[in-house]
Tab-separated table of C-alpha atoms in Angstrom:
chain	number	residue	atom	x	y	z
A	19	SER	CA	99.340	116.872	107.846
A	20	GLN	CA	102.588	114.929	107.477
A	21	GLN	CA	101.589	111.372	106.357
A	22	GLY	CA	103.445	108.488	104.969
A	23	GLU	CA	101.623	106.544	102.112
A	24	GLU	CA	102.321	103.083	101.608
A	25	ASP	CA	102.231	101.055	98.194
A	26	PRO	CA	100.767	98.886	97.276
A	27	GLN	CA	97.871	98.574	99.536
A	28	ALA	CA	98.102	95.026	99.266
A	29	LEU	CA	100.821	92.290	98.006
A	30	SER	CA	100.561	88.385	97.557
A	31	ILE	CA	103.292	86.721	96.796
A	32	GLN	CA	104.803	82.905	97.038
A	33	GLU	CA	106.826	81.704	99.954
A	34	GLY	CA	110.544	82.237	99.080
A	35	GLU	CA	109.907	85.336	96.794
A	36	ASN	CA	111.102	88.892	97.933
A	37	ALA	CA	108.544	91.307	98.980
A	38	THR	CA	108.941	95.024	98.379
A	39	MET	CA	106.834	97.746	99.964
A	40	ASN	CA	107.272	101.544	99.304
A	41	CYS	CA	106.549	104.253	101.352
A	42	SER	CA	106.397	108.284	100.438
A	43	TYR	CA	106.217	111.141	102.648
A	44	LYS	CA	105.552	114.850	102.196
A	45	THR	CA	107.991	116.996	104.453
A	46	SER	CA	111.260	116.764	105.877
A	47	ILE	CA	111.885	114.005	108.247
A	48	ASN	CA	114.234	113.311	111.216
A	49	ASN	CA	113.598	109.473	110.811
A	50	LEU	CA	111.611	107.033	109.090
A	51	GLN	CA	110.389	103.562	110.818
A	52	TRP	CA	108.713	100.455	109.757
A	53	TYR	CA	106.359	98.453	111.799
A	54	ARG	CA	104.657	95.181	111.441
A	55	GLN	CA	101.261	94.015	112.516
A	56	ASN	CA	99.825	90.800	112.872
A	57	SER	CA	95.801	90.655	112.497
A	58	GLY	CA	94.354	92.330	115.358
A	59	ARG	CA	97.510	92.684	117.350
A	60	GLY	CA	99.734	95.573	118.395
A	61	LEU	CA	102.464	97.057	116.153
A	62	VAL	CA	105.938	95.655	116.171
A	63	HIS	CA	108.781	97.871	115.416
A	64	LEU	CA	111.033	96.490	112.840
A	65	ILE	CA	113.768	98.829	111.832
A	66	LEU	CA	114.470	103.000	112.335
A	67	ILE	CA	116.521	104.634	109.648
A	68	ARG	CA	117.628	108.251	110.266
A	69	SER	CA	117.493	110.959	107.500
A	70	ASN	CA	121.250	110.997	106.833
A	71	GLU	CA	121.244	107.350	106.306
A	72	ARG	CA	120.518	105.509	102.844
A	73	GLU	CA	120.147	101.913	103.863
A	74	LYS	CA	119.793	99.800	106.617
A	75	HIS	CA	119.940	95.907	107.031
A	76	SER	CA	118.360	93.645	109.846
A	77	GLY	CA	118.415	89.803	109.217
A	78	ARG	CA	115.983	89.442	105.894
A	79	LEU	CA	114.950	92.954	106.120
A	80	ARG	CA	116.710	95.998	103.941
A	81	VAL	CA	115.266	99.407	104.132
A	82	THR	CA	116.208	102.246	101.864
A	83	LEU	CA	115.719	106.178	102.378
A	84	ASP	CA	115.891	108.494	99.430
A	85	THR	CA	115.201	111.971	100.872
A	86	SER	CA	115.626	113.533	97.663
A	87	LYS	CA	112.280	111.693	96.579
A	88	LYS	CA	110.897	111.684	100.090
A	89	SER	CA	110.566	107.873	99.902
A	90	SER	CA	111.560	104.868	101.550
A	91	SER	CA	111.292	100.970	100.607
A	92	LEU	CA	111.006	97.952	102.872
A	93	LEU	CA	112.438	94.760	101.258
A	94	ILE	CA	111.829	91.284	102.767
A	95	THR	CA	113.852	88.464	101.193
A	96	ALA	CA	113.224	84.766	101.113
A	97	SER	CA	109.664	85.442	102.316
A	98	ARG	CA	108.025	82.994	104.770
A	99	ALA	CA	104.509	82.470	105.463
A	100	ALA	CA	104.988	83.991	108.848
A	101	ASP	CA	106.012	87.207	107.354
A	102	THR	CA	102.156	87.793	106.442
A	103	ALA	CA	101.116	90.998	108.320
A	104	SER	CA	100.514	94.556	107.505
A	105	TYR	CA	103.455	96.649	107.396
A	106	PHE	CA	103.512	100.545	108.271
A	107	CYS	CA	105.876	103.372	107.569
A	108	ALA	CA	105.951	106.123	110.310
A	109	THR	CA	107.630	109.289	109.952
A	110	ALA	CA	109.066	111.724	112.566
A	111	ILE	CA	108.925	115.097	111.337
A	112	GLY	CA	110.499	116.918	114.162
A	113	MET	CA	114.088	117.474	115.650
A	114	SER	CA	112.984	117.928	119.493
A	115	GLY	CA	111.060	116.436	121.877
A	116	ASN	CA	107.208	115.550	121.675
A	117	THR	CA	107.453	114.551	117.948
A	118	PRO	CA	104.817	112.048	117.508
A	119	LEU	CA	104.814	109.490	114.895
A	120	VAL	CA	102.508	109.559	111.805
A	121	PHE	CA	101.558	106.441	110.452
A	122	GLY	CA	100.393	105.321	107.084
A	123	LYS	CA	97.826	103.175	106.083
A	124	GLY	CA	99.844	100.163	105.697
A	125	THR	CA	100.456	97.472	102.903
A	126	ARG	CA	98.921	94.224	103.647
A	127	LEU	CA	101.169	91.480	102.792
A	128	SER	CA	99.983	87.952	102.204
A	129	VAL	CA	102.771	85.213	101.806
A	130	ILE	CA	101.318	81.878	100.551
A	131	ALA	CA	103.113	78.498	101.227
B	25	GLU	CA	106.094	90.352	124.398
B	26	THR	CA	107.171	93.983	124.084
B	27	GLY	CA	106.604	94.834	127.638
B	28	VAL	CA	103.395	96.840	127.147
B	29	THR	CA	100.397	95.144	128.313
B	30	GLN	CA	96.677	96.085	127.654
B	31	THR	CA	93.579	95.143	129.493
B	32	PRO	CA	90.912	94.004	128.701
B	33	ARG	CA	91.841	92.464	125.247
B	34	HIS	CA	88.160	92.611	124.246
B	35	LEU	CA	85.317	94.747	125.403
B	36	VAL	CA	81.776	95.083	124.392
B	37	MET	CA	79.608	98.072	125.784
B	38	GLY	CA	76.448	99.653	124.833
B	39	MET	CA	76.218	103.465	124.572
B	40	THR	CA	75.210	104.370	127.961
B	41	ASN	CA	78.118	102.348	129.668
B	42	LYS	CA	81.086	103.699	131.439
B	43	LYS	CA	84.366	101.478	130.967
B	44	SER	CA	88.144	101.886	131.220
B	45	LEU	CA	90.845	100.666	129.373
B	46	LYS	CA	94.287	99.963	131.137
B	47	CYS	CA	97.733	100.251	129.702
B	48	GLU	CA	101.057	99.392	131.709
B	49	GLN	CA	104.641	99.176	130.449
B	50	HIS	CA	107.281	97.442	132.068
B	51	LEU	CA	110.183	98.971	130.271
B	52	GLY	CA	110.919	102.279	132.277
B	53	HIS	CA	109.810	104.580	129.498
B	54	ASN	CA	108.663	108.170	129.986
B	55	ALA	CA	106.144	108.648	127.302
B	56	MET	CA	103.115	106.750	126.927
B	57	TYR	CA	100.417	107.140	123.681
B	58	TRP	CA	96.915	106.039	122.786
B	59	TYR	CA	96.180	105.284	119.464
B	60	LYS	CA	92.808	104.501	117.684
B	61	GLN	CA	92.840	101.990	114.650
B	62	SER	CA	89.856	101.407	112.553
B	63	ALA	CA	89.435	99.425	109.371
B	64	LYS	CA	91.040	100.940	106.371
B	65	LYS	CA	92.134	104.081	108.092
B	66	PRO	CA	95.479	105.041	109.183
B	67	LEU	CA	96.609	104.750	112.904
B	68	GLU	CA	95.005	107.893	114.727
B	69	LEU	CA	97.139	109.283	117.552
B	70	MET	CA	94.537	110.215	120.426
B	71	PHE	CA	96.632	111.285	123.423
B	72	VAL	CA	100.571	111.630	124.330
B	73	TYR	CA	101.653	111.899	127.977
B	74	ASN	CA	105.484	112.645	128.402
B	75	PHE	CA	106.458	112.324	132.075
B	76	LYS	CA	103.036	112.180	133.078
B	77	GLU	CA	101.921	115.301	131.669
B	78	GLN	CA	99.713	115.365	128.619
B	79	THR	CA	101.276	116.902	125.914
B	80	GLU	CA	98.766	116.359	122.906
B	81	ASN	CA	95.287	115.690	122.739
B	82	ASN	CA	94.551	115.304	118.871
B	83	SER	CA	91.011	116.736	118.728
B	84	VAL	CA	89.588	113.556	120.672
B	85	PRO	CA	86.004	114.076	121.700
B	86	SER	CA	85.152	114.401	125.382
B	87	ARG	CA	83.610	111.006	125.753
B	88	PHE	CA	87.246	109.528	125.896
B	89	SER	CA	89.129	110.783	128.886
B	90	PRO	CA	92.651	109.677	129.480
B	91	GLU	CA	94.403	109.416	132.720
B	92	CYS	CA	98.316	108.911	133.553
B	93	PRO	CA	98.776	108.495	137.197
B	94	ASN	CA	102.397	107.705	136.573
B	95	SER	CA	104.859	106.958	134.104
B	96	SER	CA	103.929	103.148	133.907
B	97	HIS	CA	100.517	103.239	133.952
B	98	LEU	CA	97.892	105.001	131.205
B	99	PHE	CA	94.276	104.511	131.354
B	100	LEU	CA	91.223	105.492	128.896
B	101	HIS	CA	87.985	106.364	130.677
B	102	LEU	CA	84.911	105.632	128.137
B	103	HIS	CA	81.525	107.001	128.346
B	104	THR	CA	78.487	107.410	126.090
B	105	LEU	CA	80.616	105.918	123.231
B	106	GLN	CA	78.918	105.923	119.844
B	107	PRO	CA	79.027	102.751	117.413
B	108	GLU	CA	81.749	104.664	115.245
B	109	ASP	CA	83.913	104.520	118.071
B	110	SER	CA	84.203	100.553	117.486
B	111	ALA	CA	87.930	99.784	117.002
B	112	LEU	CA	91.193	98.570	117.905
B	113	TYR	CA	92.662	100.715	120.685
B	114	LEU	CA	96.413	100.590	121.213
B	115	CYS	CA	98.590	101.852	123.746
B	116	ALA	CA	102.235	102.500	123.059
B	117	SER	CA	105.497	103.857	125.064
B	118	SER	CA	108.588	105.359	124.255
B	119	GLN	CA	111.847	106.146	126.274
B	120	ASP	CA	112.381	109.624	126.421
B	121	PRO	CA	110.065	111.946	124.599
B	122	ARG	CA	112.601	114.523	124.253
B	123	GLY	CA	114.436	112.317	121.488
B	124	GLY	CA	112.214	113.058	118.930
B	125	GLY	CA	110.290	110.365	117.104
B	126	GLU	CA	111.812	107.719	118.868
B	127	THR	CA	110.856	103.998	118.557
B	128	GLN	CA	107.590	103.082	119.826
B	129	TYR	CA	106.538	99.914	121.942
B	130	PHE	CA	103.048	98.457	121.369
B	131	GLY	CA	100.602	96.738	123.537
B	132	PRO	CA	98.300	94.050	121.981
B	133	GLY	CA	95.331	96.233	121.801
B	134	THR	CA	91.752	96.266	123.061
B	135	ARG	CA	89.117	95.430	120.653
B	136	LEU	CA	86.216	97.626	121.531
B	137	LEU	CA	82.839	97.055	120.057
B	138	VAL	CA	79.925	99.700	120.743
B	139	LEU	CA	76.474	98.491	120.795
């Protein structure tokens, strides 16, 4: 079934550095979303990028989408210890209703102060 | 706070017990979801309700029984669970299921341990 695959599985960086996470998927999508999850908590929506968009920004977040390569990247600039969390991409493959999101396994980001 | 609440936050139950998880959304959304999150596995969609009607049952065992009395409330009734059912159970909602792949708002989850 359609699934986003995040890469890397885990990432450890120093505070102030940039963090880049990638997501690859298999079939055409309607949109792709990124979510963050702090340990043992619910997921929080970060950003949604539609299939006809190539780049979106939200604060320190930058998301790109390359539909020809079926991939997306999430860049967090000037990382902070509070950015430590797991990050998931989720793909929506349908154009009509009742289209559930399909989540990947996530990238676990550790930002060391 | 996302506007989606879940109770209880933690639950320990034996394999012969019957318990229920509750989810409530205060966002005026029309779609609600149950997910299971196990260690080192992708988030698994269990059930989807659109306008109180179940539209997806992702081959979930019958020991999990969902109930959606109205658009704001969603329950997951549990009975005769197995230890492998231990996981974080997440509820989510979205505004209009007809939109296709909308943003979902998640509750904090119920951490379930089956002994």
